[in-house]
JSON list of C-alpha atoms in Angstrom, two decimals:
[
{"chain": "C", "resi": 293, "resn": "MET", "atom": "CA", "xyz": [10.69, 68.87, 43.65]},
{"chain": "C", "resi": 294, "resn": "PRO", "atom": "CA", "xyz": [13.86, 69.28, 41.54]},
{"chain": "C", "resi": 295, "resn": "ILE", "atom": "CA", "xyz": [16.88, 67.13, 42.38]},
{"chain": "C", "resi": 296, "resn": "SER", "atom": "CA", "xyz": [18.94, 70.19, 43.31]},
{"chain": "C", "resi": 297, "resn": "GLN", "atom": "CA", "xyz": [16.34, 71.07, 45.98]},
{"chain": "C", "resi": 298, "resn": "LYS", "atom": "CA", "xyz": [16.42, 67.52, 47.36]},
{"chain": "C", "resi": 299, "resn": "VAL", "atom": "CA", "xyz": [20.21, 67.70, 47.59]},
{"chain": "C", "resi": 300, "resn": "ARG", "atom": "CA", "xyz": [19.99, 70.99, 49.52]},
{"chain": "C", "resi": 301, "resn": "ASP", "atom": "CA", "xyz": [17.56, 69.45, 52.01]},
{"chain": "C", "resi": 302, "resn": "ILE", "atom": "CA", "xyz": [19.81, 66.53, 53.02]},
{"chain": "C", "resi": 303, "resn": "GLN", "atom": "CA", "xyz": [21.76, 66.80, 56.27]},
{"chain": "C", "resi": 304, "resn": "THR", "atom": "CA", "xyz": [25.48, 66.48, 55.65]},
{"chain": "C", "resi": 305, "resn": "PRO", "atom": "CA", "xyz": [27.79, 64.61, 58.03]},
{"chain": "C", "resi": 306, "resn": "LYS", "atom": "CA", "xyz": [30.73, 66.16, 59.85]},
{"chain": "C", "resi": 307, "resn": "VAL", "atom": "CA", "xyz": [33.97, 65.62, 57.96]},
{"chain": "C", "resi": 308, "resn": "VAL", "atom": "CA", "xyz": [37.48, 65.74, 59.40]},
{"chain": "C", "resi": 309, "resn": "ASP", "atom": "CA", "xyz": [40.86, 65.53, 57.67]},
{"chain": "C", "resi": 310, "resn": "GLY", "atom": "CA", "xyz": [41.73, 62.02, 56.59]},
{"chain": "C", "resi": 311, "resn": "TRP", "atom": "CA", "xyz": [39.38, 59.13, 55.84]},
{"chain": "C", "resi": 312, "resn": "ASN", "atom": "CA", "xyz": [35.70, 59.57, 56.71]},
{"chain": "C", "resi": 313, "resn": "LEU", "atom": "CA", "xyz": [33.16, 56.78, 56.45]},
{"chain": "C", "resi": 314, "resn": "VAL", "atom": "CA", "xyz": [29.73, 58.04, 55.49]},
{"chain": "C", "resi": 315, "resn": "GLU", "atom": "CA", "xyz": [26.91, 55.52, 55.71]},
{"chain": "C", "resi": 316, "resn": "THR", "atom": "CA", "xyz": [23.64, 56.57, 54.16]},
{"chain": "C", "resi": 317, "resn": "ASP", "atom": "CA", "xyz": [20.44, 55.22, 52.68]},
{"chain": "C", "resi": 318, "resn": "THR", "atom": "CA", "xyz": [20.35, 57.76, 49.86]},
{"chain": "C", "resi": 319, "resn": "ALA", "atom": "CA", "xyz": [22.64, 58.38, 46.91]},
{"chain": "C", "resi": 320, "resn": "LEU", "atom": "CA", "xyz": [21.84, 62.08, 47.29]},
{"chain": "C", "resi": 321, "resn": "ALA", "atom": "CA", "xyz": [24.03, 62.29, 50.40]},
{"chain": "C", "resi": 322, "resn": "PHE", "atom": "CA", "xyz": [27.22, 62.44, 48.33]},
{"chain": "C", "resi": 323, "resn": "PRO", "atom": "CA", "xyz": [26.19, 65.34, 46.08]},
{"chain": "C", "resi": 324, "resn": "ALA", "atom": "CA", "xyz": [24.93, 67.09, 49.22]},
{"chain": "C", "resi": 325, "resn": "LEU", "atom": "CA", "xyz": [28.30, 66.52, 50.88]},
{"chain": "C", "resi": 326, "resn": "ILE", "atom": "CA", "xyz": [30.15, 67.88, 47.85]},
{"chain": "C", "resi": 327, "resn": "LYS", "atom": "CA", "xyz": [27.90, 70.95, 47.69]},
{"chain": "C", "resi": 328, "resn": "HIS", "atom": "CA", "xyz": [28.39, 71.55, 51.40]},
{"chain": "C", "resi": 329, "resn": "LEU", "atom": "CA", "xyz": [32.20, 71.28, 51.24]},
{"chain": "C", "resi": 330, "resn": "ALA", "atom": "CA", "xyz": [32.78, 72.90, 47.84]},
{"chain": "C", "resi": 331, "resn": "SER", "atom": "CA", "xyz": [33.43, 76.36, 49.27]},
{"chain": "C", "resi": 332, "resn": "GLU", "atom": "CA", "xyz": [36.43, 74.97, 51.19]},
{"chain": "C", "resi": 333, "resn": "HIS", "atom": "CA", "xyz": [37.94, 73.05, 48.24]},
{"chain": "C", "resi": 334, "resn": "GLU", "atom": "CA", "xyz": [39.06, 74.09, 44.78]},
{"chain": "C", "resi": 335, "resn": "LYS", "atom": "CA", "xyz": [39.55, 70.70, 43.13]},
{"chain": "C", "resi": 336, "resn": "ILE", "atom": "CA", "xyz": [37.18, 67.83, 43.96]},
{"chain": "C", "resi": 337, "resn": "LEU", "atom": "CA", "xyz": [37.40, 64.26, 42.65]},
{"chain": "C", "resi": 338, "resn": "TRP", "atom": "CA", "xyz": [34.29, 62.09, 42.77]},
{"chain": "C", "resi": 339, "resn": "ILE", "atom": "CA", "xyz": [35.23, 58.44, 42.22]},
{"chain": "C", "resi": 340, "resn": "ASP", "atom": "CA", "xyz": [32.20, 56.54, 41.03]},
{"chain": "C", "resi": 341, "resn": "SER", "atom": "CA", "xyz": [32.02, 52.76, 41.26]},
{"chain": "C", "resi": 342, "resn": "SER", "atom": "CA", "xyz": [28.26, 52.39, 41.13]},
{"chain": "C", "resi": 343, "resn": "ASN", "atom": "CA", "xyz": [27.26, 54.69, 38.25]},
{"chain": "C", "resi": 344, "resn": "GLN", "atom": "CA", "xyz": [25.70, 57.23, 40.62]},
{"chain": "C", "resi": 345, "resn": "ALA", "atom": "CA", "xyz": [27.93, 60.26, 40.00]},
{"chain": "C", "resi": 346, "resn": "ASN", "atom": "CA", "xyz": [25.81, 62.75, 38.11]},
{"chain": "C", "resi": 347, "resn": "THR", "atom": "CA", "xyz": [26.46, 66.41, 37.38]},
{"chain": "C", "resi": 348, "resn": "HIS", "atom": "CA", "xyz": [22.72, 67.13, 37.25]},
{"chain": "C", "resi": 349, "resn": "TYR", "atom": "CA", "xyz": [22.84, 67.39, 41.04]},
{"chain": "C", "resi": 350, "resn": "PHE", "atom": "CA", "xyz": [24.72, 70.66, 40.61]},
{"chain": "C", "resi": 351, "resn": "GLU", "atom": "CA", "xyz": [22.52, 72.27, 37.96]},
{"chain": "C", "resi": 352, "resn": "SER", "atom": "CA", "xyz": [21.68, 75.19, 40.23]},
{"chain": "C", "resi": 353, "resn": "ARG", "atom": "CA", "xyz": [25.39, 75.87, 40.96]},
{"chain": "C", "resi": 354, "resn": "PRO", "atom": "CA", "xyz": [27.31, 75.85, 37.65]},
{"chain": "C", "resi": 355, "resn": "GLU", "atom": "CA", "xyz": [30.42, 77.23, 39.40]},
{"chain": "C", "resi": 356, "resn": "LEU", "atom": "CA", "xyz": [30.69, 73.88, 41.18]},
{"chain": "C", "resi": 357, "resn": "LEU", "atom": "CA", "xyz": [30.95, 72.02, 37.90]},
{"chain": "C", "resi": 358, "resn": "GLU", "atom": "CA", "xyz": [34.30, 73.69, 37.27]},
{"chain": "C", "resi": 359, "resn": "LYS", "atom": "CA", "xyz": [35.65, 72.18, 40.51]},
{"chain": "C", "resi": 360, "resn": "ILE", "atom": "CA", "xyz": [34.33, 68.63, 40.17]},
{"chain": "C", "resi": 361, "resn": "TYR", "atom": "CA", "xyz": [36.09, 65.85, 38.28]},
{"chain": "C", "resi": 362, "resn": "ILE", "atom": "CA", "xyz": [34.29, 62.52, 37.94]},
{"chain": "C", "resi": 363, "resn": "ALA", "atom": "CA", "xyz": [36.23, 59.29, 37.46]},
{"chain": "C", "resi": 364, "resn": "ARG", "atom": "CA", "xyz": [34.39, 56.04, 36.83]},
{"chain": "C", "resi": 365, "resn": "ALA", "atom": "CA", "xyz": [35.56, 52.48, 37.33]},
{"chain": "C", "resi": 366, "resn": "PHE", "atom": "CA", "xyz": [33.66, 49.46, 36.09]},
{"chain": "C", "resi": 367, "resn": "THR", "atom": "CA", "xyz": [35.86, 46.69, 37.51]},
{"chain": "C", "resi": 368, "resn": "ALA", "atom": "CA", "xyz": [37.77, 46.14, 40.74]},
{"chain": "C", "resi": 369, "resn": "LEU", "atom": "CA", "xyz": [41.08, 46.40, 38.90]},
{"chain": "C", "resi": 370, "resn": "GLN", "atom": "CA", "xyz": [40.10, 49.70, 37.26]},
{"chain": "C", "resi": 371, "resn": "HIS", "atom": "CA", "xyz": [38.99, 51.05, 40.63]},
{"chain": "C", "resi": 372, "resn": "GLN", "atom": "CA", "xyz": [42.21, 49.99, 42.33]},
{"chain": "C", "resi": 373, "resn": "GLN", "atom": "CA", "xyz": [44.35, 51.55, 39.59]},
{"chain": "C", "resi": 374, "resn": "LEU", "atom": "CA", "xyz": [42.30, 54.74, 39.63]},
{"chain": "C", "resi": 375, "resn": "CYS", "atom": "CA", "xyz": [42.67, 55.09, 43.39]},
{"chain": "C", "resi": 376, "resn": "LYS", "atom": "CA", "xyz": [46.40, 54.32, 43.31]},
{"chain": "C", "resi": 377, "resn": "ASN", "atom": "CA", "xyz": [47.06, 56.95, 40.62]},
{"chain": "C", "resi": 378, "resn": "ILE", "atom": "CA", "xyz": [45.09, 59.86, 42.01]},
{"chain": "C", "resi": 379, "resn": "GLY", "atom": "CA", "xyz": [46.66, 63.23, 41.36]},
{"chain": "C", "resi": 380, "resn": "GLU", "atom": "CA", "xyz": [46.37, 66.25, 43.60]},
{"chain": "C", "resi": 381, "resn": "TYR", "atom": "CA", "xyz": [42.84, 66.99, 44.80]},
{"chain": "C", "resi": 382, "resn": "ASP", "atom": "CA", "xyz": [41.59, 68.96, 47.77]},
{"chain": "C", "resi": 383, "resn": "LEU", "atom": "CA", "xyz": [38.69, 66.58, 48.39]},
{"chain": "C", "resi": 384, "resn": "ILE", "atom": "CA", "xyz": [38.08, 63.04, 47.18]},
{"chain": "C", "resi": 385, "resn": "VAL", "atom": "CA", "xyz": [34.64, 61.46, 47.46]},
{"chain": "C", "resi": 386, "resn": "ALA", "atom": "CA", "xyz": [34.54, 57.72, 46.75]},
{"chain": "C", "resi": 387, "resn": "GLN", "atom": "CA", "xyz": [31.19, 56.14, 47.34]},
{"chain": "C", "resi": 388, "resn": "GLU", "atom": "CA", "xyz": [30.63, 52.41, 47.69]},
{"chain": "C", "resi": 389, "resn": "ILE", "atom": "CA", "xyz": [34.38, 51.74, 47.59]},
{"chain": "C", "resi": 390, "resn": "ASP", "atom": "CA", "xyz": [33.87, 48.04, 48.30]},
{"chain": "C", "resi": 391, "resn": "ARG", "atom": "CA", "xyz": [31.16, 47.36, 45.73]},
{"chain": "C", "resi": 392, "resn": "LEU", "atom": "CA", "xyz": [33.32, 46.41, 42.74]},
{"chain": "C", "resi": 393, "resn": "TYR", "atom": "CA", "xyz": [35.49, 44.16, 44.90]},
{"chain": "C", "resi": 394, "resn": "GLU", "atom": "CA", "xyz": [32.48, 42.40, 46.42]},
{"chain": "C", "resi": 395, "resn": "GLU", "atom": "CA", "xyz": [30.86, 41.86, 43.01]},
{"chain": "C", "resi": 396, "resn": "SER", "atom": "CA", "xyz": [34.10, 40.93, 41.25]},
{"chain": "C", "resi": 397, "resn": "THR", "atom": "CA", "xyz": [34.56, 37.68, 39.36]},
{"chain": "C", "resi": 398, "resn": "LEU", "atom": "CA", "xyz": [38.11, 37.56, 40.70]},
{"chain": "C", "resi": 399, "resn": "TYR", "atom": "CA", "xyz": [39.06, 34.95, 43.26]},
{"chain": "C", "resi": 400, "resn": "ARG", "atom": "CA", "xyz": [38.12, 36.21, 46.71]},
{"chain": "C", "resi": 401, "resn": "THR", "atom": "CA", "xyz": [41.78, 36.42, 47.80]},
{"chain": "C", "resi": 402, "resn": "GLU", "atom": "CA", "xyz": [42.64, 38.52, 44.72]},
{"chain": "C", "resi": 403, "resn": "ALA", "atom": "CA", "xyz": [39.73, 40.88, 45.32]},
{"chain": "C", "resi": 404, "resn": "VAL", "atom": "CA", "xyz": [40.73, 41.33, 48.97]},
{"chain": "C", "resi": 405, "resn": "GLU", "atom": "CA", "xyz": [44.34, 41.94, 47.95]},
{"chain": "C", "resi": 406, "resn": "LEU", "atom": "CA", "xyz": [43.30, 44.61, 45.41]},
{"chain": "C", "resi": 407, "resn": "PHE", "atom": "CA", "xyz": [40.99, 46.26, 47.94]},
{"chain": "C", "resi": 408, "resn": "GLU", "atom": "CA", "xyz": [43.69, 46.42, 50.61]},
{"chain": "C", "resi": 409, "resn": "ASP", "atom": "CA", "xyz": [46.19, 47.79, 48.09]},
{"chain": "C", "resi": 410, "resn": "MET", "atom": "CA", "xyz": [43.68, 50.45, 47.02]},
{"chain": "C", "resi": 411, "resn": "LEU", "atom": "CA", "xyz": [43.40, 51.68, 50.61]},
{"chain": "C", "resi": 412, "resn": "LYS", "atom": "CA", "xyz": [47.16, 52.26, 50.99]}
]
């Protein structure tokens, strides 16, 4: 079964304005969420901190590719700066937002401080 079919078959969670926590066992939930909400949003930012953002999920819907911007961070500091300097987007999807802070080589207090600042 192609990836795009698997994405279509995943149930998407309800999303309200503001922050929404989505807990899932599959990385395919985020592309499914983006596909589901794309008709309501013109400019979508997908912040990737775990190297899972992939445009192949949208191969069957090339019009979505024009709406999706992918930003990748490889360190906690990069992620924090990326999140603090976000421009105007209609929808922002940021999966595993705590991963880089948890795995950081920074002192624990510094990592927590960066994480809390990122959320502001």
